[in-house]
Short mmCIF file of C-alpha atoms and ligand atoms in Angstrom, two decimals:
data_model
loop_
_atom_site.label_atom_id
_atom_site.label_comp_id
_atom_site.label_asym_id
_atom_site.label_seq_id
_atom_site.Cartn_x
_atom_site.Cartn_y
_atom_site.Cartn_z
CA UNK V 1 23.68 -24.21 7.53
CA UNK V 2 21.75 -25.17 4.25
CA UNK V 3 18.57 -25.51 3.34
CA UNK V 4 16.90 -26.43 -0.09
CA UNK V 5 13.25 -25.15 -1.09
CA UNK V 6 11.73 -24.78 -4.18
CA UNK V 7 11.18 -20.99 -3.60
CA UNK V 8 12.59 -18.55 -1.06
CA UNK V 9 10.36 -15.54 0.11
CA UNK V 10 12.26 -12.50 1.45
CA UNK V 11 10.16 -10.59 3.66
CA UNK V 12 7.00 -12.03 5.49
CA UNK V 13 4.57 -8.69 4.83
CA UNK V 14 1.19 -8.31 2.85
CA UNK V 15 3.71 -9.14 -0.28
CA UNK V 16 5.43 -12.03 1.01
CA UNK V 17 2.95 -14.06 3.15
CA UNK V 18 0.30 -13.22 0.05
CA UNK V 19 2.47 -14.84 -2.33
CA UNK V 20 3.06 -17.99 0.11
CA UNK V 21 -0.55 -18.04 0.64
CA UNK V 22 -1.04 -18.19 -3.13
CA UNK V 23 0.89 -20.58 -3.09
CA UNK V 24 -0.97 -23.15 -0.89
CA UNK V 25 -1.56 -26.46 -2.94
CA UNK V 26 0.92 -25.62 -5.36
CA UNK V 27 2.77 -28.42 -4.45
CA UNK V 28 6.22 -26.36 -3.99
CA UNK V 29 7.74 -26.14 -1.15
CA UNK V 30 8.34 -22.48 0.61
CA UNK V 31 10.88 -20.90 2.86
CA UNK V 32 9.20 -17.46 4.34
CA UNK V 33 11.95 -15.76 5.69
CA UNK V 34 11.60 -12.04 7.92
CA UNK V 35 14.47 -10.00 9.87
CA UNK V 36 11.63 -9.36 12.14
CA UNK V 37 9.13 -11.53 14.91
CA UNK V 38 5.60 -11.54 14.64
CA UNK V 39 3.89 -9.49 15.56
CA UNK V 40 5.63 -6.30 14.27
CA UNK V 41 5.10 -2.74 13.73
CA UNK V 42 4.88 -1.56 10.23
CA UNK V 43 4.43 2.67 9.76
CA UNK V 44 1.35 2.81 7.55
CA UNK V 45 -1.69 4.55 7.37
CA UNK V 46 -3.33 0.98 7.60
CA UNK V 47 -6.36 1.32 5.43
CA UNK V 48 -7.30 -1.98 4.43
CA UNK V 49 -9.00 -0.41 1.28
CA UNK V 50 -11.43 -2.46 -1.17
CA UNK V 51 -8.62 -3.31 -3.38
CA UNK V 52 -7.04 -5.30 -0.44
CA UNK V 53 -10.31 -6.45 0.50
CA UNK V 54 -11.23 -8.12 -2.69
CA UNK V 55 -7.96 -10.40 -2.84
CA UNK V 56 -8.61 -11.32 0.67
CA UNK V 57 -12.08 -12.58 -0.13
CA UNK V 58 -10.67 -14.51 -2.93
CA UNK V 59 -7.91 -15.88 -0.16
CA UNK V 60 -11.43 -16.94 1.91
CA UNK V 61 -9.46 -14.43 4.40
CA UNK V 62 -11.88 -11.24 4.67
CA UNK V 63 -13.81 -12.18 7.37
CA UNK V 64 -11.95 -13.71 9.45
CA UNK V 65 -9.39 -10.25 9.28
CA UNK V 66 -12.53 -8.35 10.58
CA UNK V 67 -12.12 -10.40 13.93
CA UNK V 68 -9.11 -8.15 14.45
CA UNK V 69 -9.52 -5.36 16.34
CA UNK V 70 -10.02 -2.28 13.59
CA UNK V 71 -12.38 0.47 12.19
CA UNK V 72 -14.94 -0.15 9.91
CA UNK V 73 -14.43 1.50 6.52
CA UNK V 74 -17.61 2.55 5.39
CA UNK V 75 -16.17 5.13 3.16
CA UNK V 76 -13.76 8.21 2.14
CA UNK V 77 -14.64 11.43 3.71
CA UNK V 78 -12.63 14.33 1.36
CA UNK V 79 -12.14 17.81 2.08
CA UNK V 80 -10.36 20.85 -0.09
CA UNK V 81 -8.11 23.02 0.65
CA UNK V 82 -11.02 25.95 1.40
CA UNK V 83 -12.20 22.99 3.25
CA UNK V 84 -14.97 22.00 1.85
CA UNK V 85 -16.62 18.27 2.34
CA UNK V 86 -17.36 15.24 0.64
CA UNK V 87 -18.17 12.23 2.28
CA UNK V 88 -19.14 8.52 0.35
CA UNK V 89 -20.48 6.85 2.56
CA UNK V 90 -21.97 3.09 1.14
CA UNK V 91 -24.51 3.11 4.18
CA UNK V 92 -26.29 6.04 2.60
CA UNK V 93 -26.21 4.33 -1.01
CA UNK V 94 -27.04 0.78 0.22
CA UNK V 95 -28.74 1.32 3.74
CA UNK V 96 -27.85 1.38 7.21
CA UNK V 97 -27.27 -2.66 7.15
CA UNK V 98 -24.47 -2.29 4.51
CA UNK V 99 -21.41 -3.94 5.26
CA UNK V 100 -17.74 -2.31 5.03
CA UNK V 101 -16.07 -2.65 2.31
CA UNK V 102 -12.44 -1.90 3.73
CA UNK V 103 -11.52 -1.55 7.55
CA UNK V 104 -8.65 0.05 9.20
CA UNK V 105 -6.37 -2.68 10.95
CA UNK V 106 -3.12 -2.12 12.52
CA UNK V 107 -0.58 -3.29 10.45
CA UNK V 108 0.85 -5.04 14.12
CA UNK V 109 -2.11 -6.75 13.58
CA UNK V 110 -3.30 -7.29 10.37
CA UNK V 111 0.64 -8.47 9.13
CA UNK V 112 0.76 -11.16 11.62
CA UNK V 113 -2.51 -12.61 10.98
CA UNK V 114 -1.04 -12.75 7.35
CA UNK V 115 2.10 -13.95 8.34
CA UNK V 116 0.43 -16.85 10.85
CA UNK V 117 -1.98 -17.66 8.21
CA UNK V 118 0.66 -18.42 5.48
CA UNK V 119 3.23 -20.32 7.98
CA UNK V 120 0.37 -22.42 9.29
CA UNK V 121 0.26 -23.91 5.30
CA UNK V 122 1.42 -27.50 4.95
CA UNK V 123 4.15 -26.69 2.26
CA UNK V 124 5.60 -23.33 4.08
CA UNK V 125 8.39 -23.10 6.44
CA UNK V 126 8.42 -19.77 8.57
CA UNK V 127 11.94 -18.35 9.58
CA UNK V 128 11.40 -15.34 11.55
CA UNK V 129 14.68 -13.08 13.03
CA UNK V 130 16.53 -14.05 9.74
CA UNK V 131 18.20 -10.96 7.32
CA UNK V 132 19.01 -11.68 4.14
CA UNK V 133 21.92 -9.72 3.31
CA UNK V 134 23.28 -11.59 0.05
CA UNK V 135 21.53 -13.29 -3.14
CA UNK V 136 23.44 -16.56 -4.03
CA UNK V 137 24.33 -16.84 -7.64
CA UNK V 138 25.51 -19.68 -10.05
CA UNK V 139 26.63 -17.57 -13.00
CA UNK V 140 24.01 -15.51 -13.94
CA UNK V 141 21.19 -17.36 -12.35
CA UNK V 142 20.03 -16.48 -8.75
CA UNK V 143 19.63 -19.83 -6.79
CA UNK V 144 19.25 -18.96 -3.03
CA UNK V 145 19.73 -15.89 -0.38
CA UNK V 146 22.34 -15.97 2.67
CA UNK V 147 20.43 -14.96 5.62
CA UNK V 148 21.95 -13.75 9.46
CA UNK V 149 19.76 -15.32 12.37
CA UNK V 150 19.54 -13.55 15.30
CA UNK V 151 22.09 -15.16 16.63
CA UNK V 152 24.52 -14.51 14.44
CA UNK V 153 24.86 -17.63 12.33
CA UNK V 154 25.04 -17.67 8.76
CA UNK V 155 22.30 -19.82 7.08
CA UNK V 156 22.01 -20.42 3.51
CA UNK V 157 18.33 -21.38 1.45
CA UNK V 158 18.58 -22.46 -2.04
CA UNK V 159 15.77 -22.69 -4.09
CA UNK V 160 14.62 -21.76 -7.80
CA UNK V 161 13.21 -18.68 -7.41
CA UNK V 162 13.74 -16.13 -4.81
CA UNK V 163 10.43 -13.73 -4.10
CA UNK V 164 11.79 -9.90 -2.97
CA UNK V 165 9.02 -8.64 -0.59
CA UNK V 166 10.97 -6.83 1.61
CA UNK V 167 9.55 -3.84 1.19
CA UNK V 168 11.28 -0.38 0.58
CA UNK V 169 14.54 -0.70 1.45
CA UNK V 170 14.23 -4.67 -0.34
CA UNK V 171 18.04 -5.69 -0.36
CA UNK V 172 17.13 -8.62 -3.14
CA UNK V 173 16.16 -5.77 -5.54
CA UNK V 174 19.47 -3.77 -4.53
CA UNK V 175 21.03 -6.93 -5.61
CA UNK V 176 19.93 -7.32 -8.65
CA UNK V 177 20.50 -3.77 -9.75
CA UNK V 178 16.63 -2.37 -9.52
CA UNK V 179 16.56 -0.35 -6.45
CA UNK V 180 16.36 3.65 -7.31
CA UNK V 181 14.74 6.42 -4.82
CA UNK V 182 13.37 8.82 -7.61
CA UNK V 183 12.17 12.38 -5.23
CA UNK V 184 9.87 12.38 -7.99
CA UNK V 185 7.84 9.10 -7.55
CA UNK V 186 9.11 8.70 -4.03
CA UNK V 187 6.48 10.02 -0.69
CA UNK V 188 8.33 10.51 2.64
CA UNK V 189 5.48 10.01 5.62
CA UNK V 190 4.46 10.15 9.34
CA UNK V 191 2.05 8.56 11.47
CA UNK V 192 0.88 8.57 14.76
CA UNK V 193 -1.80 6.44 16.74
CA UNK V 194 -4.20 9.12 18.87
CA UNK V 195 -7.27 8.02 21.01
CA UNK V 196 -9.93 10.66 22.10
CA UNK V 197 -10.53 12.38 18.33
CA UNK V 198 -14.01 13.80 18.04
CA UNK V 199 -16.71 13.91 14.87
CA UNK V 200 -15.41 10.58 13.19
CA UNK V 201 -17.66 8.83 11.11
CA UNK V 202 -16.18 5.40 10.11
CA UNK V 203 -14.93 6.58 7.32
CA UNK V 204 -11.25 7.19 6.26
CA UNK V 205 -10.96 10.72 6.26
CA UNK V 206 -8.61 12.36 3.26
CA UNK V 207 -7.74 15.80 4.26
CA UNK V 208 -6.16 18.19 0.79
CA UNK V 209 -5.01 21.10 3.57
CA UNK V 210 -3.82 23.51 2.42
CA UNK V 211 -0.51 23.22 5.02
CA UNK V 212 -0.12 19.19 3.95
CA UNK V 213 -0.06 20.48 0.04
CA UNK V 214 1.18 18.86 -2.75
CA UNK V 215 0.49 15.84 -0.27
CA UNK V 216 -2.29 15.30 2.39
CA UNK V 217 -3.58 14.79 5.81
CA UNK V 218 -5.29 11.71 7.00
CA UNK V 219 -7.11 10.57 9.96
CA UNK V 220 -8.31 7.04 9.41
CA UNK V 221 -10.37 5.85 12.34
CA UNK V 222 -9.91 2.61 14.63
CA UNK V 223 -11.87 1.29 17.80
CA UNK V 224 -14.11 4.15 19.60
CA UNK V 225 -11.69 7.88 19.56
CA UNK V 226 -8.84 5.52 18.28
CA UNK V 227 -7.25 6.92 14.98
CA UNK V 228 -4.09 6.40 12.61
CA UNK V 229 -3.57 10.18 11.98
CA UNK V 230 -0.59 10.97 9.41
CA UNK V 231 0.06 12.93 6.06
CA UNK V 232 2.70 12.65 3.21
CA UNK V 233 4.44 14.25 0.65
CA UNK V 234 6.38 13.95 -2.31
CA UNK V 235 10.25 13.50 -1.03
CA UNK V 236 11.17 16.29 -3.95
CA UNK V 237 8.59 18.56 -2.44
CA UNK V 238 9.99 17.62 1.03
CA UNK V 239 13.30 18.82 0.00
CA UNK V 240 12.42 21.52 -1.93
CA UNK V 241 10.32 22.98 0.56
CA UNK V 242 12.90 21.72 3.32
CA UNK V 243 9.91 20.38 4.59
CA UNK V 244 9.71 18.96 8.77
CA UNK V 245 6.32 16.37 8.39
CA UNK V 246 6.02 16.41 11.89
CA UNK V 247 5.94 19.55 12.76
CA UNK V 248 3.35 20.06 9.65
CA UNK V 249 1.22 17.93 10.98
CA UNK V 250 1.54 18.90 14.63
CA UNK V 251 0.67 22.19 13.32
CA UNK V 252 -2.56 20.95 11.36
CA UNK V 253 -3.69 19.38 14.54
CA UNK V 254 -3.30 22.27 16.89
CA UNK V 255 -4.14 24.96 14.66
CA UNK V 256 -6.28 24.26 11.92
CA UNK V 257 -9.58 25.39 12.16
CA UNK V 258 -11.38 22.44 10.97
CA UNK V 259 -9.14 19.89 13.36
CA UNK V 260 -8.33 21.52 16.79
CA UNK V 261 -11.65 20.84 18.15
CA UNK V 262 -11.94 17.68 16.96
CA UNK V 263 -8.26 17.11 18.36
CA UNK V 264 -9.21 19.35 21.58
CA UNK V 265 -9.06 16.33 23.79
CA UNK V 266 -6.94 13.87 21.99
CA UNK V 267 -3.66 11.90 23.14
CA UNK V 268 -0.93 10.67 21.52
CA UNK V 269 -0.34 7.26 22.56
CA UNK V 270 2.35 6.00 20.17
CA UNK V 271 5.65 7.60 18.68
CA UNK V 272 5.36 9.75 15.27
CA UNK V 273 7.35 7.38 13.05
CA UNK V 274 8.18 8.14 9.28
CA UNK V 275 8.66 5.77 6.68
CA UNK V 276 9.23 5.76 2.50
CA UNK V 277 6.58 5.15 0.09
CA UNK V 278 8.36 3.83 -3.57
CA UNK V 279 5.54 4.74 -6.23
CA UNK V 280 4.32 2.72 -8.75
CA UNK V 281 4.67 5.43 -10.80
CA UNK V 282 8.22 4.36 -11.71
CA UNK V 283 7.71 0.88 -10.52
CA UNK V 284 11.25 -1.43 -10.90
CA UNK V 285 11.69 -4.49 -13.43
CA UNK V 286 10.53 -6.58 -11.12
CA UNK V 287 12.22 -10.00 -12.75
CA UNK V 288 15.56 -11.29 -13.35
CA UNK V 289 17.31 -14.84 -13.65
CA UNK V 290 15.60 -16.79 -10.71
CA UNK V 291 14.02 -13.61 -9.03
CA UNK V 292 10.85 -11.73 -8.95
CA UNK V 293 10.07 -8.60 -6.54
CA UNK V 294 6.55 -7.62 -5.23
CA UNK V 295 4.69 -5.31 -3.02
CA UNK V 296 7.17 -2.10 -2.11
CA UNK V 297 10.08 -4.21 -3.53
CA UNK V 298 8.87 -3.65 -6.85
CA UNK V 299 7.80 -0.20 -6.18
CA UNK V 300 3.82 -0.51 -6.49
CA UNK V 301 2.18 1.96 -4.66
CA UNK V 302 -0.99 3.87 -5.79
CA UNK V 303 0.92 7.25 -6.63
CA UNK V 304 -2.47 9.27 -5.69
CA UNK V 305 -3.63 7.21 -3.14
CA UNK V 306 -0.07 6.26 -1.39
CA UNK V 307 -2.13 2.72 -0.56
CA UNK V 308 -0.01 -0.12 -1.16
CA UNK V 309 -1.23 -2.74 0.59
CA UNK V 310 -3.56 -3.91 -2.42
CA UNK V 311 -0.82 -4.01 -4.57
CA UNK V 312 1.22 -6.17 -2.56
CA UNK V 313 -1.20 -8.66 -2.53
CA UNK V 314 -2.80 -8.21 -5.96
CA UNK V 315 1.52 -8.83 -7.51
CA UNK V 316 1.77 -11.51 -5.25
CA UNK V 317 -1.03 -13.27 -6.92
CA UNK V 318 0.50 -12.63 -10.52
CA UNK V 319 3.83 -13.84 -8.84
CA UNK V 320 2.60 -16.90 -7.71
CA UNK V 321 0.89 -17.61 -10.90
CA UNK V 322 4.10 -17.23 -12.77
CA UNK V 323 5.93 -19.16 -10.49
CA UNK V 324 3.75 -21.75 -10.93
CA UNK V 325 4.37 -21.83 -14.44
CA UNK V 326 7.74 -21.38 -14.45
CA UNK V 327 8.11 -24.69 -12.45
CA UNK V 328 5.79 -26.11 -15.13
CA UNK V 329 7.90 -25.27 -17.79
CA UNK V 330 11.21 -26.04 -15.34
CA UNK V 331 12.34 -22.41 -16.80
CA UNK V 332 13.64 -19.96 -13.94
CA UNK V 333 15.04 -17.45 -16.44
CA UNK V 334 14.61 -13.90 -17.29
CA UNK V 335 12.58 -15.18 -20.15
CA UNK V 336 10.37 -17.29 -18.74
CA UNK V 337 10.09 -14.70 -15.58
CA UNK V 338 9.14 -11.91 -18.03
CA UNK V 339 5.83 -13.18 -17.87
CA UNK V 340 5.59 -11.56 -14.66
CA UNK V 341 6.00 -8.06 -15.98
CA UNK V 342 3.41 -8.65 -18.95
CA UNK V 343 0.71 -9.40 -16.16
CA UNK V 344 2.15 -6.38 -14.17
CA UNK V 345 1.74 -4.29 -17.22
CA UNK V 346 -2.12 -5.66 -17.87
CA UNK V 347 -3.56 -5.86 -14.13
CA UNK V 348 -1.71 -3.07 -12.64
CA UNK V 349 -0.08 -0.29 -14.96
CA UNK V 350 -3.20 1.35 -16.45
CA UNK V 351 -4.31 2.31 -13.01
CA UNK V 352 -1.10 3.51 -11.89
CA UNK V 353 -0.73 5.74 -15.00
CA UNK V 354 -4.43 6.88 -14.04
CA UNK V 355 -3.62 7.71 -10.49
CA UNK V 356 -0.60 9.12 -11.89
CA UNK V 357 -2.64 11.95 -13.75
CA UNK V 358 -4.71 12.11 -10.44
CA UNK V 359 -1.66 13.22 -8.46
CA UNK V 360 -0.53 15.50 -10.80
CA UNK V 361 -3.64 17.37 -10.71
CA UNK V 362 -3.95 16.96 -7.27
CA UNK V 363 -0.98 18.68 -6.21
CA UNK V 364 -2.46 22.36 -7.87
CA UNK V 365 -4.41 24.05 -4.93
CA UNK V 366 -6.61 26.13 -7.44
CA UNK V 367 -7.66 22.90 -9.30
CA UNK V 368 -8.58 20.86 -6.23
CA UNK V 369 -10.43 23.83 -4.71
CA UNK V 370 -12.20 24.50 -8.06
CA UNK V 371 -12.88 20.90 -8.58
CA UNK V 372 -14.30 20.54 -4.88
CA UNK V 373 -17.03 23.40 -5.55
CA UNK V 374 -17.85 22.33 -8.86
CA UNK V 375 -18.96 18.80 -6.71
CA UNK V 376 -20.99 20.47 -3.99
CA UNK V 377 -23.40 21.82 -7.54
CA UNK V 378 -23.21 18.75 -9.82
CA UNK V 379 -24.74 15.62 -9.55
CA UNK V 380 -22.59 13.66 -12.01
CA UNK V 381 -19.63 14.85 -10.83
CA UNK V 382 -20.97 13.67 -7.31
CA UNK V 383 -22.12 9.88 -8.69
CA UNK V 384 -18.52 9.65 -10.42
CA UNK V 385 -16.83 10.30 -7.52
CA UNK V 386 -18.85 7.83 -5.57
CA UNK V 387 -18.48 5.05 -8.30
CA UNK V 388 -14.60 5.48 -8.20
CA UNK V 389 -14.71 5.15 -4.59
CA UNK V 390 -17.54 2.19 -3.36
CA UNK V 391 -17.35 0.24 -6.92
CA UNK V 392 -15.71 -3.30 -7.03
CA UNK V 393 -14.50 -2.25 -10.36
CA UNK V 394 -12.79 1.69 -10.38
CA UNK V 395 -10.47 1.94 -13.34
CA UNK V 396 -13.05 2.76 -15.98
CA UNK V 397 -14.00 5.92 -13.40
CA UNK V 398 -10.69 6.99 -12.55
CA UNK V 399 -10.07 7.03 -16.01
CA UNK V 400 -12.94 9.63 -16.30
CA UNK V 401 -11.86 11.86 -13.45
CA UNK V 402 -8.35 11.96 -14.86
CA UNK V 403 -9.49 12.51 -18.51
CA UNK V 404 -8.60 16.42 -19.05
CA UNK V 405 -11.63 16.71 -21.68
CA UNK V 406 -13.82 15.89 -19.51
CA UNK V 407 -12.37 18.09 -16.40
CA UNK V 408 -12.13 20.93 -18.88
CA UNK V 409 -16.14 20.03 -19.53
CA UNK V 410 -16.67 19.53 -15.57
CA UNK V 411 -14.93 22.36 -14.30
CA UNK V 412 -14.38 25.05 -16.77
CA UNK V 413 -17.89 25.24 -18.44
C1 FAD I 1 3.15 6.24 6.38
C2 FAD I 1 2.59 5.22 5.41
C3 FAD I 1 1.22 5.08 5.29
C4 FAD I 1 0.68 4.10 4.45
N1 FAD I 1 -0.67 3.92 4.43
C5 FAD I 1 -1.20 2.91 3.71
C6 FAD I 1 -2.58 2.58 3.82
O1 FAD I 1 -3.32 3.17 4.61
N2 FAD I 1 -3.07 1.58 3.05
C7 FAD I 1 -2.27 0.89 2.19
O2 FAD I 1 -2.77 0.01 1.48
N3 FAD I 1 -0.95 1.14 2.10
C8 FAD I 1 -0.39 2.12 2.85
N4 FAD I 1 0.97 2.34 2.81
C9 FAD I 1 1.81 1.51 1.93
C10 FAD I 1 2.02 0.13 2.58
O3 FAD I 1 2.47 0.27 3.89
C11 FAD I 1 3.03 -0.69 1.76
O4 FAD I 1 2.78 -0.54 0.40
C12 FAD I 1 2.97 -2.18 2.14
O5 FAD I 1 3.40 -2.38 3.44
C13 FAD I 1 3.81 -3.02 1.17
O6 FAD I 1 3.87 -4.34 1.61
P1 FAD I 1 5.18 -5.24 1.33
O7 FAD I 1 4.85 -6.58 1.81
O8 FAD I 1 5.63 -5.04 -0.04
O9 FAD I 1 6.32 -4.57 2.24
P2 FAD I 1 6.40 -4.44 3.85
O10 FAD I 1 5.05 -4.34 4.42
O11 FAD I 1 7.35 -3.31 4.09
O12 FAD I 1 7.04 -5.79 4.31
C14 FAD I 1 8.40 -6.08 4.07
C15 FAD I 1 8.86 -7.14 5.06
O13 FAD I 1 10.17 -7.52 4.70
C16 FAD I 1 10.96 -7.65 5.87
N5 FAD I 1 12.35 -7.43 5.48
C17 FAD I 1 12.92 -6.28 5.06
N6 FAD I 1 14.21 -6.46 4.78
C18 FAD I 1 14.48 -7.76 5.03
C19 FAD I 1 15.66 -8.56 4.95
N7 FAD I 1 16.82 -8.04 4.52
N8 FAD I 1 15.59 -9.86 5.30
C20 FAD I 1 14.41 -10.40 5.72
N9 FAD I 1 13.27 -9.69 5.82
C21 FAD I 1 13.30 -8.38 5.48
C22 FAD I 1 10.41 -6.59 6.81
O14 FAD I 1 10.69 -6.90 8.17
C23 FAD I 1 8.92 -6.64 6.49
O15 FAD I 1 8.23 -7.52 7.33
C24 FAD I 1 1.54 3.31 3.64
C25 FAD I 1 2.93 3.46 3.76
C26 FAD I 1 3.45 4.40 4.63
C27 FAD I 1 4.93 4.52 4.77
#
């Protein structure tokens, strides 16, 4: 079967319904295609974090995602290894009546609100249950995908440019030569869904334990006890350690001091599932003739952070702007799609070098502990902290807390 669009998305996530929903009133005409139906699991940790938040506001779609079920995200609660605190919390900056500026939704959830929102557009067609397992070329120029309904029959969708948002394992970047798994800027995870944790404060909770170390522990809460509870770790640390994640984090759970209270009475009520995270520190040429990868595809998550969710949505924005043009200019090619990867390398690239240096420091125990003590005594360590976490604008902060003049100032002197 054939079908002709003007542009064929592969993969209906935050990446792939965000660039279709960019693309409302663009006048082009969209095939969203998924292997999967809505709604589906995704593993994350899914903090909706003020990155996210802030492209979903522009998308008019913030408040309506808080009708989902979720937890508030009032803030970032950090601890050392030694296990020492810090909490941001925006109600104590901005009073009780502050409102969150991130929530925790399950990606079950929050991906097919995305996903219904962007079908339910005038100039979108949703396919869900198709894989695309080929790109279809004329020459050099990509002009369509062949996709396998669940049924077995073979459909092909033509179109000018083909979008790859499907996520880690994205088969359109395979195609076109960009997919690597680098240990080094690659995070292996696990997560879980518990109900019944104690001493939450509706806050996501960052955990630098010792155990979890170079990566981290997380317990990010939901509705009442409800909590995403995971932790991840560089894949080159996983197998150089010949690391087991889930018994790790089993371990933190039932043994740590600081946790097996507040897990004393908690239940698992989902599997432990693991799942890749492709870092945006050695993010993919996301362009070639007639194609343009976002989201995981493209390799954009926060290397520090592991969040990727913003990113998804913040490259499917620049996507859909270049798209736009490119059908302006009636120019699919390389060259015209470069564009993509100039707007990559303003809105996204200085951050990810930033939270590049972040991780790097982040993964040496006697730095983070040294670093945490050094914020329980000093007030502008404490207000930078807090900026780089509750501002609407981070970068210029990060950039501080990553600057080694300045640590060297902080925690040395
Ligand atoms: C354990 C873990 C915890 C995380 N925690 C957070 C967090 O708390 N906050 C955050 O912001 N980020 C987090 N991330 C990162 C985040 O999950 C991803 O960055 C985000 O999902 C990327 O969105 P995407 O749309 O690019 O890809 P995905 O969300 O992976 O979506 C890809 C879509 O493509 C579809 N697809 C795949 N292959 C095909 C095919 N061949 N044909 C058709 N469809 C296909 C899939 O079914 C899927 O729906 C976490 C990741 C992991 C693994």
């Amino acid at each position: 079967m054939k079908h002709e669009y003007d542009v064929i998305i592969v993969g209906g996530g935050p990446g792939g319904s965000g660039t279709a929903l960019h693309l409302k009133d663009s006048g082009l005409k969209v095939a969203l295609l998924d292997k999967e139906s809505f709604p589906r699991d995704k593993v994350c940790g899914d903090g909706v974090s003020g990155k996210s938040s802030v492209i979903l506001k522009q998308l008019g779609l913030f408040d309506k995602m808080l009708e989902l079920p979720h937890g508030p995200g009032y803030g970032v609660w950090l601890s050392s290894p030694k296990g020492v605190d810090f909490i941001v919390d925006i109600r104590d900056r901005k009073g009780k009546d502050a409102k969150p500026n991130g929530a925790v939704v399950r990606r079950y959830d929050f991906d097919n609100f995305l996903f219904r929102e962007a079908s339910s557009l005038e100039n979108v067609d949703a396919f869900e249950g198709y894989t695309v397992f080929d790109l279809i070329k004329e020459g050099d120029q990509v002009v369509g995908v062949k996709a396998r309904d669940k049924d077995g029959n073979v459909h092909e969708f033509y179109g000018k440019i083909v979008v790859g948002a499907d996520g880690m394992n994205s088969i359109v970047a395979n195609k076109i030569g960009q997919f690597e798994k680098d240990p080094d800027h690659y995070v292996v995870a696990v997560r879980g869904y518990y109900d019944g944790v104690e001493g939450m404060k509706e806050v996501i909770e960052i955990h630098f334990v010792e155990e979890a170390l170079p990566g981290y522990f997380w317990i990010f809460p939901l509705e009442g006890k409800k909590a995403n509870v995971g932790m991840g770790m560089l894949l080159r640390d996983v197998q150089k350690h010949k690391a087991n994640l889930k018994d790790i984090m089993d371990k933190i759970i039932k043994e740590h001091p600081k946790f097996k209270d507040r897990f004393k009475n908690a239940k698992l009520i989902s599997e432990i599932k693991g799942w890749g995270l492709p870092l945006g520190s050695k993010r993919r040429k996301g362009y070639d003739n007639g194609v343009l990868l976002v989201g995981d595809a493209a390799s954009l998550i926060d290397p520090f952070t592991g969040e990727g969710i913003g990113n998804a949505l913040l490259s499917s924005k620049l996507a859909a702007q270049v798209i736009k043009e490119a059908f302006e200019k009636k120019d699919f090619s390389k060259e015209t799609l470069q564009r993509y990867d100039e707007l990559l390398k303003e809105h996204l690239d200085p951050e990810l070098k930033t939270m590049y240096r972040l991780q790097r420091l982040g993964s040496i125990k006697f730095l983070l502990n040294l670093f945490f003590d050094k914020l329980q005594k000093k007030p502008e360590l404490q207000e930078l902290v807090i900026s780089t976490i509750i501002s609407d604008d981070t970068l210029e902060y990060k950039k501080k807390l990553s600057d080694p003049i300045f640590l060297i100032k902080n925690l040395i002197l």
